[in-house]
Structures are given as structure tokens and as C-alpha cells.
mmCIF file with all atom_site columns, C-alpha atoms in Angstrom:
data_model
loop_
_atom_site.group_PDB
_atom_site.id
_atom_site.type_symbol
_atom_site.label_atom_id
_atom_site.label_alt_id
_atom_site.label_comp_id
_atom_site.label_asym_id
_atom_site.label_entity_id
_atom_site.label_seq_id
_atom_site.pdbx_PDB_ins_code
_atom_site.Cartn_x
_atom_site.Cartn_y
_atom_site.Cartn_z
_atom_site.occupancy
_atom_site.B_iso_or_equiv
_atom_site.pdbx_formal_charge
_atom_site.auth_seq_id
_atom_site.auth_comp_id
_atom_site.auth_asym_id
_atom_site.auth_atom_id
_atom_site.pdbx_PDB_model_num
ATOM 1   C CA . MET A 1 1   ? -12.518 -43.133 10.659  1.00 66.00 ? 1   MET A CA 1
ATOM 2   C CA . PRO A 1 2   ? -12.250 -39.327 10.573  1.00 72.00 ? 2   PRO A CA 1
ATOM 3   C CA . ARG A 1 3   ? -13.914 -37.329 13.265  1.00 74.00 ? 3   ARG A CA 1
ATOM 4   C CA . PRO A 1 4   ? -16.848 -35.168 12.227  1.00 73.00 ? 4   PRO A CA 1
ATOM 5   C CA . ARG A 1 5   ? -15.951 -31.511 11.904  1.00 74.00 ? 5   ARG A CA 1
ATOM 6   C CA . LYS A 1 6   ? -17.585 -29.151 14.293  1.00 73.00 ? 6   LYS A CA 1
ATOM 7   C CA . ARG A 1 7   ? -18.793 -25.971 12.767  1.00 71.00 ? 7   ARG A CA 1
ATOM 8   C CA . ARG A 1 8   ? -17.809 -23.060 14.931  1.00 68.00 ? 8   ARG A CA 1
ATOM 9   C CA . ARG A 1 9   ? -19.879 -19.957 14.916  1.00 64.00 ? 9   ARG A CA 1
ATOM 10  C CA . ARG A 1 10  ? -17.926 -16.858 14.175  1.00 59.00 ? 10  ARG A CA 1
ATOM 11  C CA . GLU A 1 11  ? -18.224 -14.445 17.043  1.00 61.00 ? 11  GLU A CA 1
ATOM 12  C CA . VAL A 1 12  ? -19.114 -10.912 16.140  1.00 55.00 ? 12  VAL A CA 1
ATOM 13  C CA . THR A 1 13  ? -16.866 -8.402  17.834  1.00 62.00 ? 13  THR A CA 1
ATOM 14  C CA . ARG A 1 14  ? -18.901 -5.374  18.753  1.00 63.00 ? 14  ARG A CA 1
ATOM 15  C CA . VAL A 1 15  ? -17.271 -2.305  20.152  1.00 63.00 ? 15  VAL A CA 1
ATOM 16  C CA . PRO A 1 16  ? -19.686 0.282   21.498  1.00 63.00 ? 16  PRO A CA 1
ATOM 17  C CA . ARG A 1 17  ? -19.058 3.846   20.508  1.00 64.00 ? 17  ARG A CA 1
ATOM 18  C CA . SER A 1 18  ? -17.489 6.052   23.127  1.00 63.00 ? 18  SER A CA 1
ATOM 19  C CA . GLU A 1 19  ? -16.421 9.659   23.333  1.00 61.00 ? 19  GLU A CA 1
ATOM 20  C CA . ALA A 1 20  ? -12.771 8.687   23.967  1.00 57.00 ? 20  ALA A CA 1
ATOM 21  C CA . ARG A 1 21  ? -12.279 7.515   20.382  1.00 78.00 ? 21  ARG A CA 1
ATOM 22  C CA . LEU A 1 22  ? -12.074 9.593   17.237  1.00 85.00 ? 22  LEU A CA 1
ATOM 23  C CA . PRO A 1 23  ? -15.409 10.794  15.882  1.00 85.00 ? 23  PRO A CA 1
ATOM 24  C CA . GLU A 1 24  ? -16.848 8.600   13.162  1.00 83.00 ? 24  GLU A CA 1
ATOM 25  C CA . VAL A 1 25  ? -18.384 9.938   9.973   1.00 85.00 ? 25  VAL A CA 1
ATOM 26  C CA . ASP A 1 26  ? -20.549 8.125   7.446   1.00 82.00 ? 26  ASP A CA 1
ATOM 27  C CA . ARG A 1 27  ? -19.515 8.232   3.804   1.00 80.00 ? 27  ARG A CA 1
ATOM 28  C CA . SER A 1 28  ? -22.513 10.284  2.753   1.00 80.00 ? 28  SER A CA 1
ATOM 29  C CA . ALA A 1 29  ? -22.029 12.897  5.489   1.00 83.00 ? 29  ALA A CA 1
ATOM 30  C CA . CYS A 1 30  ? -18.310 13.682  5.341   1.00 86.00 ? 30  CYS A CA 1
ATOM 31  C CA . PRO A 1 31  ? -17.699 17.312  6.367   1.00 90.00 ? 31  PRO A CA 1
ATOM 32  C CA . GLU A 1 32  ? -15.756 19.779  4.232   1.00 92.00 ? 32  GLU A CA 1
ATOM 33  C CA . GLY A 1 33  ? -12.038 20.003  4.889   1.00 93.00 ? 33  GLY A CA 1
ATOM 34  C CA . LEU A 1 34  ? -11.571 16.332  5.876   1.00 95.00 ? 34  LEU A CA 1
ATOM 35  C CA . ILE A 1 35  ? -10.004 14.036  3.288   1.00 94.00 ? 35  ILE A CA 1
ATOM 36  C CA . THR A 1 36  ? -8.486  10.553  3.190   1.00 93.00 ? 36  THR A CA 1
ATOM 37  C CA . ARG A 1 37  ? -4.833  9.662   2.592   1.00 93.00 ? 37  ARG A CA 1
ATOM 38  C CA . ARG A 1 38  ? -5.618  8.557   -0.931  1.00 94.00 ? 38  ARG A CA 1
ATOM 39  C CA . GLN A 1 39  ? -7.148  11.945  -1.689  1.00 94.00 ? 39  GLN A CA 1
ATOM 40  C CA . LEU A 1 40  ? -4.102  13.635  -0.131  1.00 95.00 ? 40  LEU A CA 1
ATOM 41  C CA . ARG A 1 41  ? -1.802  11.563  -2.345  1.00 94.00 ? 41  ARG A CA 1
ATOM 42  C CA . GLU A 1 42  ? -3.775  12.471  -5.476  1.00 96.00 ? 42  GLU A CA 1
ATOM 43  C CA . MET A 1 43  ? -3.364  16.147  -4.594  1.00 95.00 ? 43  MET A CA 1
ATOM 44  C CA . GLY A 1 44  ? 0.407   15.735  -4.026  1.00 95.00 ? 44  GLY A CA 1
ATOM 45  C CA . LEU A 1 45  ? 0.105   16.304  -0.264  1.00 95.00 ? 45  LEU A CA 1
ATOM 46  C CA . CYS A 1 46  ? 0.939   14.415  2.929   1.00 94.00 ? 46  CYS A CA 1
ATOM 47  C CA . PRO A 1 47  ? -0.608  14.710  6.427   1.00 93.00 ? 47  PRO A CA 1
ATOM 48  C CA . GLY A 1 48  ? 2.286   16.900  7.557   1.00 88.00 ? 48  GLY A CA 1
ATOM 49  C CA . GLY A 1 49  ? 2.992   15.127  10.844  1.00 90.00 ? 49  GLY A CA 1
ATOM 50  C CA . HIS A 1 50  ? -0.564  15.447  12.122  1.00 92.00 ? 50  HIS A CA 1
ATOM 51  C CA . GLY A 1 51  ? -2.628  12.421  13.059  1.00 92.00 ? 51  GLY A CA 1
ATOM 52  C CA . PRO A 1 52  ? -6.126  11.607  11.851  1.00 93.00 ? 52  PRO A CA 1
ATOM 53  C CA . VAL A 1 53  ? -8.992  13.652  13.238  1.00 94.00 ? 53  VAL A CA 1
ATOM 54  C CA . ALA A 1 54  ? -11.883 11.328  12.344  1.00 91.00 ? 54  ALA A CA 1
ATOM 55  C CA . VAL A 1 55  ? -12.755 7.902   10.998  1.00 87.00 ? 55  VAL A CA 1
ATOM 56  C CA . LEU A 1 56  ? -14.683 7.366   7.786   1.00 88.00 ? 56  LEU A CA 1
ATOM 57  C CA . ARG A 1 57  ? -17.020 4.450   8.462   1.00 82.00 ? 57  ARG A CA 1
ATOM 58  C CA . CYS A 1 58  ? -17.452 1.634   5.969   1.00 80.00 ? 58  CYS A CA 1
ATOM 59  C CA . GLN A 1 59  ? -20.685 1.168   4.084   1.00 77.00 ? 59  GLN A CA 1
ATOM 60  C CA . ALA A 1 60  ? -21.598 -1.944  6.096   1.00 76.00 ? 60  ALA A CA 1
ATOM 61  C CA . CYS A 1 61  ? -21.621 0.015   9.383   1.00 76.00 ? 61  CYS A CA 1
ATOM 62  C CA . ALA A 1 62  ? -23.783 2.856   8.106   1.00 71.00 ? 62  ALA A CA 1
ATOM 63  C CA . TYR A 1 63  ? -26.935 1.264   9.479   1.00 74.00 ? 63  TYR A CA 1
ATOM 64  C CA . ARG A 1 64  ? -25.438 0.694   12.982  1.00 75.00 ? 64  ARG A CA 1
ATOM 65  C CA . PRO A 1 65  ? -24.750 4.138   14.440  1.00 71.00 ? 65  PRO A CA 1
ATOM 66  C CA . GLN A 1 66  ? -24.349 2.851   18.006  1.00 74.00 ? 66  GLN A CA 1
ATOM 67  C CA . TRP A 1 67  ? -21.384 0.562   17.177  1.00 74.00 ? 67  TRP A CA 1
ATOM 68  C CA . SER A 1 68  ? -17.862 1.564   16.190  1.00 73.00 ? 68  SER A CA 1
ATOM 69  C CA . CYS A 1 69  ? -16.584 0.501   12.785  1.00 72.00 ? 69  CYS A CA 1
ATOM 70  C CA . ILE A 1 70  ? -13.771 -2.053  13.144  1.00 73.00 ? 70  ILE A CA 1
ATOM 71  C CA . HIS A 1 71  ? -13.736 -3.269  9.526   1.00 75.00 ? 71  HIS A CA 1
ATOM 72  C CA . PRO A 1 72  ? -10.565 -2.945  7.448   1.00 75.00 ? 72  PRO A CA 1
ATOM 73  C CA . THR A 1 73  ? -12.448 -0.848  4.880   1.00 75.00 ? 73  THR A CA 1
ATOM 74  C CA . ARG A 1 74  ? -12.676 2.132   7.203   1.00 81.00 ? 74  ARG A CA 1
ATOM 75  C CA . ALA A 1 75  ? -10.466 5.110   6.411   1.00 87.00 ? 75  ALA A CA 1
ATOM 76  C CA . TRP A 1 76  ? -8.770  7.799   8.452   1.00 91.00 ? 76  TRP A CA 1
ATOM 77  C CA . LEU A 1 77  ? -9.691  11.408  7.746   1.00 94.00 ? 77  LEU A CA 1
ATOM 78  C CA . TYR A 1 78  ? -7.129  14.211  7.884   1.00 96.00 ? 78  TYR A CA 1
ATOM 79  C CA . ARG A 1 79  ? -7.540  17.973  7.869   1.00 95.00 ? 79  ARG A CA 1
ATOM 80  C CA . GLU A 1 80  ? -6.852  19.472  4.478   1.00 95.00 ? 80  GLU A CA 1
ATOM 81  C CA . ASP A 1 81  ? -5.609  22.803  5.854   1.00 95.00 ? 81  ASP A CA 1
ATOM 82  C CA . LEU A 1 82  ? -2.835  21.095  7.889   1.00 95.00 ? 82  LEU A CA 1
ATOM 83  C CA . ALA A 1 83  ? -1.553  19.048  4.931   1.00 96.00 ? 83  ALA A CA 1
ATOM 84  C CA . ARG A 1 84  ? 1.844   19.839  3.462   1.00 96.00 ? 84  ARG A CA 1
ATOM 85  C CA . PRO A 1 85  ? 3.345   19.187  0.027   1.00 95.00 ? 85  PRO A CA 1
ATOM 86  C CA . LYS A 1 86  ? 5.136   15.874  -0.396  1.00 93.00 ? 86  LYS A CA 1
ATOM 87  C CA . ARG A 1 87  ? 8.901   15.980  -0.022  1.00 91.00 ? 87  ARG A CA 1
ATOM 88  C CA . LYS A 1 88  ? 10.919  15.515  -3.182  1.00 92.00 ? 88  LYS A CA 1
ATOM 89  C CA . PRO A 1 89  ? 13.853  13.086  -2.956  1.00 93.00 ? 89  PRO A CA 1
ATOM 90  C CA . SER A 1 90  ? 17.304  14.529  -3.526  1.00 95.00 ? 90  SER A CA 1
ATOM 91  C CA . LEU A 1 91  ? 19.459  13.432  -6.447  1.00 96.00 ? 91  LEU A CA 1
ATOM 92  C CA . ALA A 1 92  ? 21.640  11.374  -4.097  1.00 96.00 ? 92  ALA A CA 1
ATOM 93  C CA . GLN A 1 93  ? 18.549  9.523   -2.770  1.00 96.00 ? 93  GLN A CA 1
ATOM 94  C CA . GLU A 1 94  ? 17.336  8.826   -6.304  1.00 95.00 ? 94  GLU A CA 1
ATOM 95  C CA . GLU A 1 95  ? 20.787  7.571   -7.277  1.00 95.00 ? 95  GLU A CA 1
ATOM 96  C CA . ALA A 1 96  ? 20.892  5.247   -4.242  1.00 96.00 ? 96  ALA A CA 1
ATOM 97  C CA . LEU A 1 97  ? 17.454  3.848   -5.111  1.00 95.00 ? 97  LEU A CA 1
ATOM 98  C CA . ASP A 1 98  ? 18.525  3.356   -8.711  1.00 94.00 ? 98  ASP A CA 1
ATOM 99  C CA . ARG A 1 99  ? 21.648  1.477   -7.628  1.00 94.00 ? 99  ARG A CA 1
ATOM 100 C CA . ALA A 1 100 ? 19.517  -0.772  -5.402  1.00 94.00 ? 100 ALA A CA 1
ATOM 101 C CA . MET A 1 101 ? 17.123  -1.498  -8.271  1.00 93.00 ? 101 MET A CA 1
ATOM 102 C CA . ALA A 1 102 ? 20.033  -2.101  -10.648 1.00 91.00 ? 102 ALA A CA 1
ATOM 103 C CA . ALA A 1 103 ? 21.319  -4.793  -8.302  1.00 91.00 ? 103 ALA A CA 1
ATOM 104 C CA . ARG A 1 104 ? 17.938  -6.560  -8.512  1.00 92.00 ? 104 ARG A CA 1
ATOM 105 C CA . GLN A 1 105 ? 17.400  -6.039  -12.253 1.00 91.00 ? 105 GLN A CA 1
ATOM 106 C CA . ALA A 1 106 ? 20.868  -6.656  -13.748 1.00 91.00 ? 106 ALA A CA 1
ATOM 107 C CA . CYS A 1 107 ? 22.068  -10.111 -14.748 1.00 90.00 ? 107 CYS A CA 1
ATOM 108 C CA . PRO A 1 108 ? 25.521  -10.845 -13.297 1.00 90.00 ? 108 PRO A CA 1
ATOM 109 C CA . ALA A 1 109 ? 26.404  -13.124 -16.235 1.00 88.00 ? 109 ALA A CA 1
ATOM 110 C CA . CYS A 1 110 ? 25.576  -10.992 -19.286 1.00 86.00 ? 110 CYS A CA 1
ATOM 111 C CA . GLY A 1 111 ? 25.292  -7.525  -17.680 1.00 85.00 ? 111 GLY A CA 1
ATOM 112 C CA . ARG A 1 112 ? 21.884  -6.668  -19.164 1.00 88.00 ? 112 ARG A CA 1
ATOM 113 C CA . ARG A 1 113 ? 19.515  -4.612  -17.048 1.00 90.00 ? 113 ARG A CA 1
ATOM 114 C CA . TYR A 1 114 ? 15.925  -5.768  -17.374 1.00 91.00 ? 114 TYR A CA 1
ATOM 115 C CA . HIS A 1 115 ? 12.774  -3.719  -16.735 1.00 90.00 ? 115 HIS A CA 1
ATOM 116 C CA . HIS A 1 116 ? 11.681  -6.242  -14.089 1.00 89.00 ? 116 HIS A CA 1
ATOM 117 C CA . CYS A 1 117 ? 13.404  -7.841  -11.100 1.00 90.00 ? 117 CYS A CA 1
ATOM 118 C CA . LEU A 1 118 ? 15.262  -11.069 -11.832 1.00 90.00 ? 118 LEU A CA 1
ATOM 119 C CA . PRO A 1 119 ? 14.992  -14.277 -9.771  1.00 88.00 ? 119 PRO A CA 1
ATOM 120 C CA . LEU A 1 120 ? 18.633  -14.075 -8.688  1.00 84.00 ? 120 LEU A CA 1
ATOM 121 C CA . LYS A 1 121 ? 18.179  -16.140 -5.512  1.00 83.00 ? 121 LYS A CA 1
ATOM 122 C CA . SER A 1 122 ? 16.701  -19.140 -7.288  1.00 87.00 ? 122 SER A CA 1
ATOM 123 C CA . LEU A 1 123 ? 18.309  -18.963 -10.747 1.00 88.00 ? 123 LEU A CA 1
ATOM 124 C CA . GLY A 1 124 ? 21.331  -16.729 -10.254 1.00 87.00 ? 124 GLY A CA 1
ATOM 125 C CA . SER A 1 125 ? 20.936  -15.064 -13.663 1.00 87.00 ? 125 SER A CA 1
ATOM 126 C CA . CYS A 1 126 ? 18.408  -14.130 -16.313 1.00 88.00 ? 126 CYS A CA 1
ATOM 127 C CA . LEU A 1 127 ? 16.439  -16.848 -18.125 1.00 85.00 ? 127 LEU A CA 1
ATOM 128 C CA . GLU A 1 128 ? 18.500  -16.451 -21.285 1.00 86.00 ? 128 GLU A CA 1
ATOM 129 C CA . CYS A 1 129 ? 21.734  -17.146 -19.431 1.00 88.00 ? 129 CYS A CA 1
ATOM 130 C CA . PHE A 1 130 ? 20.167  -19.866 -17.267 1.00 89.00 ? 130 PHE A CA 1
ATOM 131 C CA . ASP A 1 131 ? 18.475  -22.086 -19.845 1.00 88.00 ? 131 ASP A CA 1
ATOM 132 C CA . GLY A 1 132 ? 18.742  -20.294 -23.182 1.00 85.00 ? 132 GLY A CA 1
ATOM 133 C CA . THR A 1 133 ? 15.189  -18.938 -23.334 1.00 83.00 ? 133 THR A CA 1
ATOM 134 C CA . PRO A 1 134 ? 15.390  -15.933 -25.668 1.00 85.00 ? 134 PRO A CA 1
ATOM 135 C CA . ALA A 1 135 ? 14.532  -12.614 -24.060 1.00 83.00 ? 135 ALA A CA 1
ATOM 136 C CA . ASP A 1 136 ? 12.438  -9.973  -25.783 1.00 84.00 ? 136 ASP A CA 1
ATOM 137 C CA . PRO A 1 137 ? 14.751  -7.068  -26.758 1.00 82.00 ? 137 PRO A CA 1
ATOM 138 C CA . ALA A 1 138 ? 12.125  -4.618  -25.457 1.00 84.00 ? 138 ALA A CA 1
ATOM 139 C CA . SER A 1 139 ? 12.377  -6.106  -21.937 1.00 85.00 ? 139 SER A CA 1
ATOM 140 C CA . TYR A 1 140 ? 15.973  -5.064  -21.221 1.00 84.00 ? 140 TYR A CA 1
ATOM 141 C CA . CYS A 1 141 ? 18.474  -2.228  -21.636 1.00 82.00 ? 141 CYS A CA 1
ATOM 142 C CA . LEU A 1 142 ? 21.938  -2.718  -22.996 1.00 70.00 ? 142 LEU A CA 1
ATOM 143 C CA . PRO A 1 143 ? 24.763  -2.526  -20.449 1.00 65.00 ? 143 PRO A CA 1
ATOM 144 C CA . ALA A 1 144 ? 25.383  1.115   -19.550 1.00 59.00 ? 144 ALA A CA 1
ATOM 145 C CA . PRO A 1 145 ? 28.796  2.705   -19.947 1.00 61.00 ? 145 PRO A CA 1
ATOM 146 C CA . ALA A 1 146 ? 30.835  2.930   -16.753 1.00 60.00 ? 146 ALA A CA 1
ATOM 147 C CA . GLY A 1 147 ? 30.149  6.657   -16.228 1.00 60.00 ? 147 GLY A CA 1
ATOM 148 C CA . HIS A 1 148 ? 26.329  6.600   -16.193 1.00 57.00 ? 148 HIS A CA 1
ATOM 149 C CA . LEU A 1 149 ? 24.361  4.090   -14.070 1.00 56.00 ? 149 LEU A CA 1
ATOM 150 C CA . MET A 1 150 ? 20.909  5.697   -13.763 1.00 62.00 ? 150 MET A CA 1
ATOM 151 C CA . ALA A 1 151 ? 18.160  4.198   -15.930 1.00 59.00 ? 151 ALA A CA 1
ATOM 152 C CA . ALA A 1 152 ? 15.969  7.306   -15.891 1.00 57.00 ? 152 ALA A CA 1
#
């Protein structure tokens, strides 16, 4: 006979606000000049080596000003004036990334390079070489000549 399950109450972790932590800002009262990482990325910027200066509280914590927001929906706020433009990868870095992707996307049996990663660990080749399932011609590139390996 199975034992009856005990229902455990989930304990609420409350962390009181203190002055030692970063200041917390509600979503409706975010000051000018502070933006999130997502907003930085949309503008083509990065934090520039500087840490966050405030925390953007989640909507659930807006009615509890005395408690710190510990939910995963909170966001870090960065100063917009300290942000720098994103670094552009060099041609050698792009070529190395393309070679790494080519190793994951190319079939070792037929040499085709697909637009998605192949299950090489489980199958060892593309589906067409493995069991004869025809591949859509729009889903792969023909084998490149020996001189040019970059797909872009």
C-alpha cells in the first residue's frame, strides 16, 4: 500500500531591502539614462566593462517596496553614457566560427553542407545517407570548391 503524500508548503524567501545592495527601481519609474542589456543590444552597444548600477524590479514586486526582488524576471540596469559600441569580429574569427559550424553541418559521407546541424553523434551522417530519406534541395548547399569554405 503506498504511503500518502505529504503536501509541503513552499516557503517564501523574503529578503529585506538594505542600503548595501544596488538600488531597485520599479518599471514605471525608471530614470533616464538607465537601460537594460536587451535595450543596449538593440542599440548595438555593450556595457563597456562597467557593472550594473540598479535593479529593475519585476511587476510582481511592485506592491512590496520593503522587500527586495529576487525573482528571475528582474533586470539589471546599466548607464547609457558608459556604454560602448559592440566589438566586430575579425575575418579570422569569422572564418574559425564558420569552420566550426561546417564541421557540425556537413555530412561526412556525401559532403553536403546543410543549413542546420546534423545528428552526427547518433546517426553519423545526414538522413539521406543514413536511411535514404530524400532531403529538400533548399535545405543544403552543394559541396564547396577546395579554395572557398565560408558559407556567407
